[in-house]
Short mmCIF file of C-alpha atoms in Angstrom, two decimals:
data_model
loop_
_atom_site.label_atom_id
_atom_site.label_comp_id
_atom_site.label_asym_id
_atom_site.label_seq_id
_atom_site.Cartn_x
_atom_site.Cartn_y
_atom_site.Cartn_z
CA MET A 16 91.44 56.53 105.49
CA ALA A 17 92.94 59.08 106.99
CA ARG A 18 91.96 62.60 107.55
CA LEU A 19 93.86 65.52 106.42
CA SER A 20 93.68 68.50 108.89
CA ILE A 21 94.51 72.06 106.82
CA THR A 22 94.54 74.34 109.58
CA LYS A 23 93.78 78.62 107.87
CA HIS A 24 97.17 80.54 108.33
CA SER A 25 97.51 84.11 108.26
CA ILE A 26 100.06 86.51 108.11
CA ALA A 27 101.57 88.33 110.25
CA TYR A 28 104.04 90.70 110.72
CA ILE A 29 106.19 90.83 113.92
CA GLY A 30 108.87 94.35 115.34
CA LEU A 31 111.35 93.30 117.70
CA GLY A 32 112.99 95.79 119.49
CA SER A 33 115.73 95.02 122.34
CA ASN A 34 118.77 97.97 123.91
CA LEU A 35 119.37 95.55 127.43
CA ASN A 36 121.39 92.55 128.14
CA GLN A 37 122.66 91.47 124.88
CA PRO A 38 120.47 92.87 122.55
CA ILE A 39 121.31 91.01 119.41
CA GLN A 40 120.64 87.12 121.43
CA GLN A 41 117.52 88.56 122.99
CA ILE A 42 116.55 89.32 119.97
CA GLU A 43 117.96 86.39 118.73
CA GLN A 44 116.11 84.03 121.59
CA ALA A 45 113.11 86.10 120.38
CA LEU A 46 112.86 84.58 116.92
CA LEU A 47 113.31 81.24 118.21
CA ALA A 48 110.24 81.62 120.86
CA LEU A 49 108.62 82.84 117.30
CA ASP A 50 109.60 79.55 115.46
CA SER A 51 108.82 77.26 118.15
CA LEU A 52 104.74 78.54 118.99
CA PRO A 53 102.47 75.80 118.41
CA GLU A 54 100.35 76.42 114.83
CA SER A 55 102.95 79.13 114.37
CA TYR A 56 105.38 78.94 111.36
CA LEU A 57 109.00 81.66 110.85
CA LEU A 58 108.65 82.04 107.45
CA GLY A 59 111.56 83.94 107.77
CA TYR A 60 113.37 87.28 109.55
CA SER A 61 114.81 90.60 108.57
CA SER A 62 118.59 92.04 109.61
CA LEU A 63 119.17 93.08 111.47
CA TYR A 64 119.86 96.57 112.08
CA GLN A 65 120.79 99.11 115.13
CA SER A 66 118.85 102.49 115.24
CA ALA A 67 118.56 105.46 117.36
CA PRO A 68 116.53 104.97 120.98
CA MET A 69 112.37 106.90 120.19
CA GLY A 70 112.10 108.55 123.11
CA PRO A 71 114.98 109.30 126.07
CA GLN A 72 118.30 108.99 124.73
CA ASP A 73 120.25 107.97 128.00
CA GLN A 74 119.92 105.07 126.82
CA PRO A 75 121.76 102.89 124.67
CA PRO A 76 120.72 102.15 120.81
CA PHE A 77 118.25 99.03 119.61
CA ILE A 78 118.77 96.53 118.31
CA ASN A 79 115.86 95.94 115.28
CA ALA A 80 114.31 93.30 113.42
CA VAL A 81 110.88 92.30 111.40
CA ALA A 82 109.15 88.75 111.82
CA LYS A 83 106.59 87.23 108.87
CA LEU A 84 105.17 84.62 110.26
CA ALA A 85 102.52 81.70 109.54
CA THR A 86 99.61 81.47 112.52
CA SER A 87 95.91 79.75 113.52
CA PHE A 88 95.74 82.68 116.48
CA THR A 89 93.60 85.43 116.73
CA PRO A 90 95.23 88.55 116.52
CA LEU A 91 94.60 89.20 120.63
CA GLU A 92 95.48 84.97 121.02
CA LEU A 93 98.98 86.18 119.29
CA LEU A 94 99.49 89.91 120.72
CA ASP A 95 99.17 87.36 124.57
CA GLN A 96 101.77 84.83 122.69
CA LEU A 97 104.31 87.43 122.81
CA GLN A 98 103.45 88.99 126.25
CA ALA A 99 104.05 86.32 127.83
CA ILE A 100 108.29 86.29 125.54
CA GLU A 101 108.54 89.32 126.63
CA ASN A 102 108.26 88.79 129.59
CA GLN A 103 110.24 85.30 129.61
CA GLN A 104 112.99 87.89 128.69
CA GLY A 105 112.82 89.36 131.05
CA ARG A 106 110.34 92.23 130.03
CA VAL A 107 109.66 95.06 132.28
CA ARG A 108 107.59 97.72 131.25
CA GLU A 109 108.31 100.62 133.47
CA GLU A 110 108.52 103.82 131.20
CA ARG A 111 107.28 103.95 127.32
CA TRP A 112 109.99 104.26 125.03
CA GLY A 113 112.54 103.15 127.48
CA ALA A 114 114.58 100.55 127.13
CA ARG A 115 114.42 97.22 127.12
CA THR A 116 115.49 93.39 127.10
CA LEU A 117 112.73 92.70 124.78
CA ASP A 118 109.55 94.49 123.16
CA LEU A 119 107.39 92.71 120.43
CA ASP A 120 104.86 93.79 118.38
CA LEU A 121 102.28 92.78 116.35
CA LEU A 122 102.73 95.16 113.13
CA LEU A 123 100.02 93.60 110.46
CA TYR A 124 98.14 90.66 110.10
CA ASP A 125 97.05 89.88 106.97
CA HIS A 126 95.21 92.50 105.97
CA THR A 127 93.33 93.14 109.34
CA ILE A 128 92.17 96.28 110.65
CA MET A 129 91.19 96.62 114.17
CA GLN A 130 91.22 98.69 117.19
CA SER A 131 90.65 98.34 120.95
CA ASP A 132 92.25 99.03 123.78
CA ARG A 133 94.92 96.15 123.88
CA LEU A 134 95.93 96.00 120.41
CA THR A 135 95.27 98.04 117.21
CA LEU A 136 96.36 96.92 113.84
CA PRO A 137 98.26 98.09 111.39
CA HIS A 138 100.74 98.68 114.21
CA TYR A 139 100.21 102.13 114.43
CA GLY A 140 103.47 103.60 114.46
CA ILE A 141 104.40 101.47 111.47
CA LYS A 142 104.55 104.50 109.15
CA ASP A 143 106.29 106.44 111.15
CA ARG A 144 109.41 104.23 111.98
CA ASP A 145 111.69 103.11 109.81
CA PHE A 146 113.34 101.01 111.59
CA VAL A 147 110.05 98.64 110.78
CA LEU A 148 109.62 99.39 107.60
CA LYS A 149 113.61 98.57 106.25
CA PRO A 150 113.02 95.68 107.72
CA LEU A 151 109.75 94.79 106.35
CA ALA A 152 110.31 95.97 102.35
CA GLU A 153 113.42 93.63 103.14
CA LEU A 154 111.02 90.70 103.77
CA SER A 155 107.83 91.65 101.63
CA PRO A 156 109.37 94.21 99.36
CA GLU A 157 106.24 95.11 97.54
CA MET A 158 103.96 95.38 100.35
CA THR A 159 100.77 97.06 100.72
CA LEU A 160 99.56 98.34 104.14
CA PRO A 161 95.65 97.75 104.25
CA ASP A 162 95.74 101.82 103.50
CA GLY A 163 96.95 100.86 100.17
CA SER A 164 100.51 102.50 101.07
CA ILE A 165 103.15 101.44 99.74
CA VAL A 166 106.30 100.25 101.86
CA SER A 167 109.14 100.70 100.25
CA GLU A 168 107.08 104.61 99.54
CA LEU A 169 106.84 105.37 103.44
CA LEU A 170 110.20 104.36 104.18
CA ASP A 171 111.16 107.10 101.82
CA HIS A 172 109.91 110.03 103.50
CA CYS A 173 109.49 108.97 107.00
CA PRO A 174 111.63 110.38 110.17
CA GLN A 175 115.35 108.42 110.53
CA TYR A 176 116.40 107.23 113.26
CA ASP A 177 120.19 106.74 112.43
CA LEU A 178 119.12 103.21 111.67
CA VAL A 179 122.44 100.64 110.36
CA ALA A 180 123.51 96.99 109.23
CA LEU A 181 123.98 95.01 111.34
CA LYS A 182 127.05 92.51 109.23
CA TYR A 183 126.44 88.23 109.40
CA ASP A 184 129.92 87.06 109.45
CA GLN A 185 130.42 83.39 108.26
CA ASN A 186 130.82 82.02 111.98
CA HIS A 187 127.02 83.00 112.19
CA HIS A 188 127.19 86.16 114.66
CA TRP A 189 125.57 89.53 114.04
CA HIS A 190 127.89 92.54 114.51
CA LEU A 191 128.52 96.61 112.90
#
């Protein structure tokens, strides 16, 4: 008799950002890498958005998105996978909030609340970034955070970073 293997998958939301080395292609490549993770399934992703940088203003605007992933990795294992993808795409960690080829942030993992020296869940900045909240609300309009906050309501009151949605054309290209 065949045995059915059932693996529990958690739902994780991952913020993607890039402002160096063809940011749109960096995001697209990261989405492919997320979809290729073992025991994980890319369930969807938001539109791409352009935003002003949070930190030093003498850098290019960012391209941002949020991906929804079903995974059997633990939060810290998933963080390791995300950092490996960043490294594969040339991420160098020099300046906080500085320019980067790719930034992958684990925003939410089910309704897990945790704080360690490596990871805080939900992500510490989730409530204050329209470039995270807008794509998150696009993926899950009625989403509530573990503390009961409603994403769409948080979006109405968070700082603005000149968010502009990119358009996806019939040739399968993102552009402003």
